[in-house]
Coordinates of C-alpha atoms and ligand atoms in Angstrom, one line a residue:
X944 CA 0.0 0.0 0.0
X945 CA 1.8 3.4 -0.7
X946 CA 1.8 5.8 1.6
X947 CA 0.1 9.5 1.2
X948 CA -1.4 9.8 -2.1
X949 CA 1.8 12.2 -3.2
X950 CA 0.3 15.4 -5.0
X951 CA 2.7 16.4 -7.1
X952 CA 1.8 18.8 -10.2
X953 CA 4.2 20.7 -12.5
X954 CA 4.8 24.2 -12.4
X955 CA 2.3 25.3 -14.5
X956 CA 0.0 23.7 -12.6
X957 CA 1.3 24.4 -9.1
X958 CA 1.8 27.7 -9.6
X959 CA 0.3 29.5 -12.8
X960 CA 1.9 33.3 -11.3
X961 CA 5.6 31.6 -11.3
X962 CA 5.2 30.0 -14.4
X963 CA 4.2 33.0 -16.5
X964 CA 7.0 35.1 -15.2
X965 CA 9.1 32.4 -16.7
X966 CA 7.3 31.8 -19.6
X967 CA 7.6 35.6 -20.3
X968 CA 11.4 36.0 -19.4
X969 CA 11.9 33.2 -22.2
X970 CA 10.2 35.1 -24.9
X971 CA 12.1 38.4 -23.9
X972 CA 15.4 37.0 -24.3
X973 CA 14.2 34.9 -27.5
X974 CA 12.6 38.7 -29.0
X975 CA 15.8 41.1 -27.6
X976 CA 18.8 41.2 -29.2
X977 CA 20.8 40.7 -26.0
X978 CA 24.4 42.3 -25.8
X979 CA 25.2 42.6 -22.3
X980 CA 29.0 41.4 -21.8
X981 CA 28.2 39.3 -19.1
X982 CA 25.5 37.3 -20.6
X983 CA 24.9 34.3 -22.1
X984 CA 22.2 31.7 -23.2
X985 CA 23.5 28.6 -21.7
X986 CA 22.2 24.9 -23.3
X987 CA 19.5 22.9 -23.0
X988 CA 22.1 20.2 -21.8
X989 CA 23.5 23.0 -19.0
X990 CA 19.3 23.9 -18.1
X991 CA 18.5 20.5 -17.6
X992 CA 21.4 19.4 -15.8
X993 CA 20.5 22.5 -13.1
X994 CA 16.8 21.0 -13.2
X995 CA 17.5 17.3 -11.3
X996 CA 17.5 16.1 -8.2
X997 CA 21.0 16.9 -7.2
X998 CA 19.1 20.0 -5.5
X999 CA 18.0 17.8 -3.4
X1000 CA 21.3 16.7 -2.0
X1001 CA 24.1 18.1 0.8
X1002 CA 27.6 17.2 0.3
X1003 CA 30.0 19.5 2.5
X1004 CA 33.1 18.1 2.2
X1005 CA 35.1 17.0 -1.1
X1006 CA 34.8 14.1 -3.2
X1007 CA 35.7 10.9 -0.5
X1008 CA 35.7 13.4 2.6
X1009 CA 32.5 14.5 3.2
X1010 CA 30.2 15.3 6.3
X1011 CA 26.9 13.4 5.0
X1012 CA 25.9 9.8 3.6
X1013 CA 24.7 9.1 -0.2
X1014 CA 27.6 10.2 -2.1
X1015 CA 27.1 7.5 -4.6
X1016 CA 26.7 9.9 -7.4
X1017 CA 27.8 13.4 -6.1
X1018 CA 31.6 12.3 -5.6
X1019 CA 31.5 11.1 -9.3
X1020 CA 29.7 14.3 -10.5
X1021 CA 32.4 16.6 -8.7
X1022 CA 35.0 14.7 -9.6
X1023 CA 34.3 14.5 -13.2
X1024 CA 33.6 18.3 -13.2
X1025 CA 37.3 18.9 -11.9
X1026 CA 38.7 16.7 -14.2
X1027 CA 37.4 18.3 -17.0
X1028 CA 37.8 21.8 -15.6
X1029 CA 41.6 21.0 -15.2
X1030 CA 41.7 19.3 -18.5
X1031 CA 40.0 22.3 -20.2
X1032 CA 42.2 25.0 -18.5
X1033 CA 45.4 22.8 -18.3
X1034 CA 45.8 23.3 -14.4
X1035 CA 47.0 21.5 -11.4
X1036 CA 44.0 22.0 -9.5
X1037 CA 40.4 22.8 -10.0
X1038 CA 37.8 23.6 -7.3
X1039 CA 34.4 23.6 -8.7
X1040 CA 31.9 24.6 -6.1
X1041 CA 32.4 28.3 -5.9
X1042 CA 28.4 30.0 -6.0
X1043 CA 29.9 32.2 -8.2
X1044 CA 32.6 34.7 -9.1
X1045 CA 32.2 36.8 -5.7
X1046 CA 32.4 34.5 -3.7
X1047 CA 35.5 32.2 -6.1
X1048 CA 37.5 35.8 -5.5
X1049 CA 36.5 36.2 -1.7
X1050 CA 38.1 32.7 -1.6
X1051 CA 41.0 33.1 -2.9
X1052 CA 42.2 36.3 -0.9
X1053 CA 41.0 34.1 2.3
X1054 CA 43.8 31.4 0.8
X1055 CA 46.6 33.5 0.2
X1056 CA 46.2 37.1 2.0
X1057 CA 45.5 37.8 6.0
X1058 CA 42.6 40.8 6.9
X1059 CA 44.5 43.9 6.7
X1060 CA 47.1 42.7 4.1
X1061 CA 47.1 45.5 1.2
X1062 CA 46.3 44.0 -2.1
X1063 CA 45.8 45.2 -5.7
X1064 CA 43.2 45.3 -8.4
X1065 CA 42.0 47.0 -11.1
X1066 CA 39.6 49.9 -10.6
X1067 CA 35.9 49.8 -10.9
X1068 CA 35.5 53.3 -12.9
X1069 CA 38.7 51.6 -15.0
X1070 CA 37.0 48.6 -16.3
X1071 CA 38.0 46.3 -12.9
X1072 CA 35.8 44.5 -10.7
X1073 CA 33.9 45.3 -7.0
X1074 CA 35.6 41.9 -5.5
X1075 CA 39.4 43.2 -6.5
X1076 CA 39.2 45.6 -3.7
X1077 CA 36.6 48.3 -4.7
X1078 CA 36.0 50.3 -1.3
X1079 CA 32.2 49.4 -0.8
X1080 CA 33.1 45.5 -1.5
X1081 CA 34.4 43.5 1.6
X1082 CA 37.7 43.3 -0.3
X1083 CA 38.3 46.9 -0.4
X1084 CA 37.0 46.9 3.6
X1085 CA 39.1 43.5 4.9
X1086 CA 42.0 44.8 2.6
X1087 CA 44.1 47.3 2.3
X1088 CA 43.2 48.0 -1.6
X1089 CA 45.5 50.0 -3.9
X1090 CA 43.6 50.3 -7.5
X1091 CA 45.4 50.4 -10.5
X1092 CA 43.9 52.0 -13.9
X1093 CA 44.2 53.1 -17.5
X1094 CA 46.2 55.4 -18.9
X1095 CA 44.6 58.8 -19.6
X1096 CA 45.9 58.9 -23.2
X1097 CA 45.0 55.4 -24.6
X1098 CA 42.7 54.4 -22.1
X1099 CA 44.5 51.2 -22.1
X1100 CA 46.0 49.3 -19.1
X1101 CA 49.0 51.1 -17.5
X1102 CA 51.8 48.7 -16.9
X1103 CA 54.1 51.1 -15.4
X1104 CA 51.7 52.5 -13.6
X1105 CA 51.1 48.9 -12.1
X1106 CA 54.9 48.2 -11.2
X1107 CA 55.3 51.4 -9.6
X1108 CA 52.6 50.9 -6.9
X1109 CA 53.4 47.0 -7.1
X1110 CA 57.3 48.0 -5.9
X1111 CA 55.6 51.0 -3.7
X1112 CA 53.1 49.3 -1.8
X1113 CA 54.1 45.5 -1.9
X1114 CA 50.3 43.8 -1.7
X1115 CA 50.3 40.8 -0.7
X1116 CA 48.2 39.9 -3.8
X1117 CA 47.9 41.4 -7.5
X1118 CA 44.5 41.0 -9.1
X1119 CA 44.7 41.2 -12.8
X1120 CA 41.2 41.1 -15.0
X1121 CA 38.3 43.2 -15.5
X1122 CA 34.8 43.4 -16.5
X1123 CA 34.9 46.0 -18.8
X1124 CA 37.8 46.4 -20.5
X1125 CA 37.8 46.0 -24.7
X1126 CA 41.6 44.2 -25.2
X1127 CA 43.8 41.7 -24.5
X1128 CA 45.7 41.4 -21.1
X1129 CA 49.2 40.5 -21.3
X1130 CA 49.5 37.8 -17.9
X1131 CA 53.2 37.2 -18.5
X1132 CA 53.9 40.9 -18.2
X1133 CA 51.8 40.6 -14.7
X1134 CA 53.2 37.8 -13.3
X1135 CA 56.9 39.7 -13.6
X1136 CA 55.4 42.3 -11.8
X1137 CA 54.0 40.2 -9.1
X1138 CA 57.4 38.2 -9.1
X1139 CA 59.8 41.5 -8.9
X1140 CA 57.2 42.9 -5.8
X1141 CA 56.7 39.5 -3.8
X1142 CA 53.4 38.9 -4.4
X1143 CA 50.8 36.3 -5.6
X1144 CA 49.2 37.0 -9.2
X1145 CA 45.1 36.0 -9.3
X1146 CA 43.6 36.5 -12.2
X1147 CA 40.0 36.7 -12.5
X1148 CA 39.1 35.8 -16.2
X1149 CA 35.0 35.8 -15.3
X1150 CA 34.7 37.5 -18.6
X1151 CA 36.8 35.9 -21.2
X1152 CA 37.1 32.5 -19.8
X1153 CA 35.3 31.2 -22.9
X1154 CA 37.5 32.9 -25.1
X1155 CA 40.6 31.5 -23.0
X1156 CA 39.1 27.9 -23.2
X1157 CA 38.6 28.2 -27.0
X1158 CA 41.7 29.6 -27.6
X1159 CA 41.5 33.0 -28.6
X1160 CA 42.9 34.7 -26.1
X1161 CA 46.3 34.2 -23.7
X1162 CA 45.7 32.1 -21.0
X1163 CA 46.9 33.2 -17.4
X1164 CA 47.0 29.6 -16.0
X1165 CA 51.1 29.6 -16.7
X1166 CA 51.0 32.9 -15.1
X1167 CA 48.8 33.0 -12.2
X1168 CA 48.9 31.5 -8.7
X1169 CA 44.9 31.5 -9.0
X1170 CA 42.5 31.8 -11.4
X1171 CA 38.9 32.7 -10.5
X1172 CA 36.1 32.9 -13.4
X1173 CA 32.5 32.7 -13.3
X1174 CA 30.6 29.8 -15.6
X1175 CA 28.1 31.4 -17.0
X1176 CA 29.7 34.3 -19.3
X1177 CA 31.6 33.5 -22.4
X1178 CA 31.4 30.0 -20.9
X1179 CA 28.1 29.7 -21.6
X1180 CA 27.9 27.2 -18.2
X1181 CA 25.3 27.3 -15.7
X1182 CA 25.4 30.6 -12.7
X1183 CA 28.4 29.4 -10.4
X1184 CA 31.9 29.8 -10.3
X1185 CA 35.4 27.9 -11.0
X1186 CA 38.4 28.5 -9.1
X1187 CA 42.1 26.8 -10.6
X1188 CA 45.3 27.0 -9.1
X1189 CA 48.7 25.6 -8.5
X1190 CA 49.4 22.3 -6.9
X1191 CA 50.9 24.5 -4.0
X1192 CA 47.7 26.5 -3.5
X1193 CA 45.4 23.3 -3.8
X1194 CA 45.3 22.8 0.2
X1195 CA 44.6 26.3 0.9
X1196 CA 41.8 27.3 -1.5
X1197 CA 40.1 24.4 -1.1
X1198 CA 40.0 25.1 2.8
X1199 CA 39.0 28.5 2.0
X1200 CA 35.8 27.5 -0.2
X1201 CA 34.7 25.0 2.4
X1202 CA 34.6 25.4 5.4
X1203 CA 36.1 28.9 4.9
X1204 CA 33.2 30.5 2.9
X1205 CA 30.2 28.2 1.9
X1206 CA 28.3 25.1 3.5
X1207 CA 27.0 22.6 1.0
X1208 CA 28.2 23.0 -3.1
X1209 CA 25.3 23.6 -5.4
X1210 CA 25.7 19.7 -7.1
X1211 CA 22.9 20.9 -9.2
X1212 CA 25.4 23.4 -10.7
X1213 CA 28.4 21.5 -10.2
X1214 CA 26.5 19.1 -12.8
X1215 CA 25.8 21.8 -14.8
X1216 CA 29.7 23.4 -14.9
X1217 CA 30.7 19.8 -15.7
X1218 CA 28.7 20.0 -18.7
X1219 CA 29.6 23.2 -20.1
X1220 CA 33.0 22.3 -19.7
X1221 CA 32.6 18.7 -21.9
X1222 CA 30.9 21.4 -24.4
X1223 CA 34.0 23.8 -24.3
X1224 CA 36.1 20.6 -25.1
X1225 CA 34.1 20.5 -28.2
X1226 CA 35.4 21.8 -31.8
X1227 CA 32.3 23.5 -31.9
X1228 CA 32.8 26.0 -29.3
X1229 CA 36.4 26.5 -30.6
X1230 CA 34.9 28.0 -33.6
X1231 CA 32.5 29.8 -31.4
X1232 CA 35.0 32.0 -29.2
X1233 CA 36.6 32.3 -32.7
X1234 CA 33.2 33.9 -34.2
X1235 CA 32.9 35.9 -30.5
X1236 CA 36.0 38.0 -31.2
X1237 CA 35.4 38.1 -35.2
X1238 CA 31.5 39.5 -34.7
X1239 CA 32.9 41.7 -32.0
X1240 CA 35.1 43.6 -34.2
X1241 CA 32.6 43.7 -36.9
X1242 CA 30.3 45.7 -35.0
X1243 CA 33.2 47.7 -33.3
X1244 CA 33.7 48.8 -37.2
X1245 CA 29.7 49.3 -37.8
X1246 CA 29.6 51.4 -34.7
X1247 CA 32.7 53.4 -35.2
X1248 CA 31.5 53.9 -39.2
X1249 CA 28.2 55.4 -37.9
X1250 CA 30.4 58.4 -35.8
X1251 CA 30.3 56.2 -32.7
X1252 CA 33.2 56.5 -30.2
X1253 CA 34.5 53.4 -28.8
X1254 CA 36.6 53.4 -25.5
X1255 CA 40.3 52.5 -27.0
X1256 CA 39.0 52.7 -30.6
X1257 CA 38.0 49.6 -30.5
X1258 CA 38.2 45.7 -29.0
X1259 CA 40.2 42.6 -28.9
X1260 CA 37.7 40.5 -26.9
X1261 CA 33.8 40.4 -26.6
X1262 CA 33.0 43.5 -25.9
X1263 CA 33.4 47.2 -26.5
X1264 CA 32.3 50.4 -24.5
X1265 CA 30.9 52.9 -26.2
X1266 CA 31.1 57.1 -25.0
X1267 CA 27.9 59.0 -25.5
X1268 CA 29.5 62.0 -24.9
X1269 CA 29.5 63.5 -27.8
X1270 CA 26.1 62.6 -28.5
X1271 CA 24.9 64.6 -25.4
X1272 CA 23.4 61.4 -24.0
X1273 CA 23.3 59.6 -20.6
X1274 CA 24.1 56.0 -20.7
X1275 CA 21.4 55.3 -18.6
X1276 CA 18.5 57.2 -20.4
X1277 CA 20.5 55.7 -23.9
X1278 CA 20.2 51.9 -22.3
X1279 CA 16.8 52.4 -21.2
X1280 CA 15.2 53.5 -24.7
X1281 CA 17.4 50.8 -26.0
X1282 CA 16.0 47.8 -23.9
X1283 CA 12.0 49.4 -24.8
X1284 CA 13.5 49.0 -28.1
X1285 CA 14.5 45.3 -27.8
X1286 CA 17.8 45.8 -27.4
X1287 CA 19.3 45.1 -24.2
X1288 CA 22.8 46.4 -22.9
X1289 CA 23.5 48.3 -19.9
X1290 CA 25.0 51.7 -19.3
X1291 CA 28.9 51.6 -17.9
X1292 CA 30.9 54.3 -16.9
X1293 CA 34.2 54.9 -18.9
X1294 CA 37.4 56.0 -17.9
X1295 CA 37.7 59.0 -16.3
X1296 CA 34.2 59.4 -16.4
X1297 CA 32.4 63.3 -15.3
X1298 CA 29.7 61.8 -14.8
X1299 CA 28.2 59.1 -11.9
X1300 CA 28.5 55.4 -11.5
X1301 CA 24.9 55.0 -11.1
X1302 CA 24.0 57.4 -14.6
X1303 CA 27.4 56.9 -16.3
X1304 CA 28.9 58.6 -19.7
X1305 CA 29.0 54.8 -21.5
X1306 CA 27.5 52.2 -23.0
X1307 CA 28.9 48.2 -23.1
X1308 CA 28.0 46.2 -25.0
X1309 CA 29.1 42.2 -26.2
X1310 CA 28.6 40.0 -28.5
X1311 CA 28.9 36.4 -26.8
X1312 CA 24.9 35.7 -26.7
X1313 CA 23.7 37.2 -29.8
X1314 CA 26.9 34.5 -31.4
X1315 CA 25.3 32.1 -29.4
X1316 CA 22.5 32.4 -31.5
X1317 CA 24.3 31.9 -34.9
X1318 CA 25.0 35.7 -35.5
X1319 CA 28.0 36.0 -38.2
X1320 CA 30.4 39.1 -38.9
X1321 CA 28.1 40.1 -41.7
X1322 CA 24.9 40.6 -39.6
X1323 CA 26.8 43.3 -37.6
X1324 CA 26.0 45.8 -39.5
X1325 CA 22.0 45.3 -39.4
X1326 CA 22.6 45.7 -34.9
X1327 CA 24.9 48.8 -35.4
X1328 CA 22.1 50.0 -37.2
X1329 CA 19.8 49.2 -34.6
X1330 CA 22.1 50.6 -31.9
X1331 CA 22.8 53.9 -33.8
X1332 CA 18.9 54.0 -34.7
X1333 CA 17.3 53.7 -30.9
X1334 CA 20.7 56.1 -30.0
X1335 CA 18.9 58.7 -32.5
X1336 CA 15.7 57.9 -30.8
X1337 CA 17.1 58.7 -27.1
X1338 CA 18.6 62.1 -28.6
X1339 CA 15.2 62.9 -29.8
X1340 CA 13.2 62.9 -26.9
X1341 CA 13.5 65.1 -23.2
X1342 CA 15.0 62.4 -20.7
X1343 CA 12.7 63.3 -17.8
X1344 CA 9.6 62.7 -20.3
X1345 CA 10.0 60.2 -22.4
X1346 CA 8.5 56.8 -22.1
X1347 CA 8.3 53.7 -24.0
X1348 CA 5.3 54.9 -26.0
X1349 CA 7.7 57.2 -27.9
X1350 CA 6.8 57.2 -31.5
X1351 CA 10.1 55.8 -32.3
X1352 CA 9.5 52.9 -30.2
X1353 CA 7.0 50.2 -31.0
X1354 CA 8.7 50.2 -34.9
X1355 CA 11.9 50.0 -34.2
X1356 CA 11.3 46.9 -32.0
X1357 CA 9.0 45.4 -34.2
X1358 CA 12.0 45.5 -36.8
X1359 CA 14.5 44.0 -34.0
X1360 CA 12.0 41.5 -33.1
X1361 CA 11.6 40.2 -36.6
X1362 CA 15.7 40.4 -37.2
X1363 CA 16.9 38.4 -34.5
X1364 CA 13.8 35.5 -34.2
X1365 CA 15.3 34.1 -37.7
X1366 CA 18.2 33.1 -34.9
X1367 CA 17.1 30.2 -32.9
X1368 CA 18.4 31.3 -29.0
X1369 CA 20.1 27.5 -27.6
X1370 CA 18.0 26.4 -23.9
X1371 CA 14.6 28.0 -25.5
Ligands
DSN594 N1 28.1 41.5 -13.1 C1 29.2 41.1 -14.0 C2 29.2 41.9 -15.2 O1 28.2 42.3 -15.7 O2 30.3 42.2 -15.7 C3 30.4 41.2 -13.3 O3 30.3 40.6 -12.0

């Protein structure tokens, strides 16, 4: 006789409210053209591995040391996930249970650093990252945090500027990677300047991890004592985060994910990483980073042909920032007519910025979903278009008064809508 009679509907069913949010979130990423950096549209494989009954499960611990029973199939899930994470990467060591890229960075200063040890990072207004010791994140508040930038002429990444505050201030630990910065990041050159002042080199490649794994751009796992990333960027993994490192550090970041930061790993995502990673293994995705970097300067081209400035001129990676200034706009009022007009992106300060974080002089914008989706070099010039087209549109209208039932508004994203449903989005 079984037991309760076990009511278990599905979500559309158990809850119609839930399921319509969903439903509708699918069909706005399947009718924008999506260019946040960031961003990505990860697998069906990757979705359904995060829908299974690994939720259900706690293993604290590591594979063959952990603090519960039942880890028949968790140990083997984890410990194919590191295999192929180290495999993918070519490193010593890969801890796979990070939540995500905060917390992957938190862990590795709690490895290698003590509270009140001065470290170094990029800037946020630069192109850096919050977690590399930005003054509101708890790495800029347990840390003593020097911040490196750009150069004011080139915009681009000051090495000497680096080594003299390296050899100046002598952190404990060098951050080196970014979040919105348009070229390629020379690791060697960082790793003699972390050598020269005595400190550790991390490098947080949350952004172009993709592009690393397919080969497209330099890989810092020679370089770097740690490498943090997140999974779900160029990656196109599941939401989590990946931490690699030397044989040396293996002991201590592992100790700092668990039990220094986190209780129980997400298996459900730890499933999931392990599957983007088999995919990154793939020819396939190989050919994708290539078609990344190759759309992204197609569009850098479109944009700067249609009198828009790009940060640097240009871009060696996904993405590109692009200064409204002298098109009189606010990146926040330009993003905001942009999403009503189906295209999403989100507004970024620049360098050296006049105006504030929260309503910025910039624009950034990436290529790595709208590739996922089959995009090629030649359809850059129809989202330029687009882009320059709802930019006109912003200009157009007062900022205090406009809302999406601007004239401009309902064509335009009829036309985007049309444009990018001929490209099927992956996991919809
Ligand atoms: N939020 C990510 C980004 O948009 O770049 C960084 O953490």
């Amino acid at each position: 006789m079984a037991g309760h009679a076990h009511h278990d509907p599905d979500l559309k069913t158990a809850d119609p409210e839930l399921f319509d949010l969903i439903e509708r979130e699918d069909a706005r990423q399947r009718d924008s053209i999506r260019l946040i950096a960031s961003e990505n549209y990860a697998s069906r494989a990757v979705l359904e591995a995060t829908g299974t009954s690994l939720t259900n499960k706690y293993a604290e611990g590591y594979p063959g040391r952990r603090y519960y029973e039942g880890m028949d199939f968790v140990d083997p899930i984890e410990r194919l996930a590191i295999k192929r994470a180290k495999q993918l990467f070519g490193a010593d060591h890969a801890n796979v249970q990070p939540y995500s890229g905060s917390p992957a960075n938190l862990a590795a200063l709690l490895a290698l650093c003590d509270p009140g040890d001065t470290i170094m990072g990029m800037s946020l207004p630069s192109g850096g990252h919050l977690t590399h010791g930005w003054k509101v994140s708890a790495t800029g508040i347990y840390y003593k945090a020097v911040q490196y930038g750009v150069r004011k002429s080139d915009r681009r990444l000051d090495l000497d500027q680096v080594r003299a505050l390296a050899l100046e201030h002598r952190p404990k630990l060098i951050w080196v990677g970014h979040s919105a910065y348009p070229r390629t990041v020379d690791f060697a050159a960082f790793a003699e300047i972390a050598k020269e002042s005595g400190a550790y080199l991390a490098a947080d490649i949350a952004h172009i991890a993709g592009l690393v794994a397919g080969g497209v751009h330099p890989s810092p796992v020679p370089h770097a004592d740690v490498v943090t990333t997140t999974t779900h960027k160029t990656l196109r993994g599941p939401r989590g985060g990946l931490i690699l490192c030397r044989k040396k550090h293996r002991k201590a970041i592992n100790k700092a994910v668990f039990p220094g930061l986190q209780g129980g790993p997400h298996n459900h995502s730890t499933a999931a990483k392990a599957v983007a990673f088999h995919e990154a293994m793939q020819p396939a995705f190989k050919t994708y980073a290539q078609q990344v970097v190759t759309n992204a300067k197609a569009l850098a081209e479109q944009l700067l042909a249609r009198g828009i400035t790009l940060v640097t001129g240009g871009t060696d990676n996904h993405l590109m920032l692009l200064d409204l200034t002298n098109r009189g706009l606010g990146g926040r009022h330009a993003a905001r007519v942009l999403n009503d007009c189906g295209v999403e992106l989100n507004a970024n300060s620049i360098p050296f910025d006049p105006r504030t974080p929260f309503d910025p002089s910039g624009l950034r914008v990436g290529v790595p979903s709208i590739t996922s989706r089959g995009l090629l070099a030649e359809h850059m010039a129809v989202v330029a278009g687009f882009i320059d087209e709802g930019l006109k549109g912003a200009a157009s209208v007062d900022t205090d008064g406009y809302t999406a039932e601007a004239d401009f508004v309902a064509p335009l994203r009829a036309r985007v809508q049309e444009f990018i449903g001929a490209f099927p989005a992956p996991g919809l």
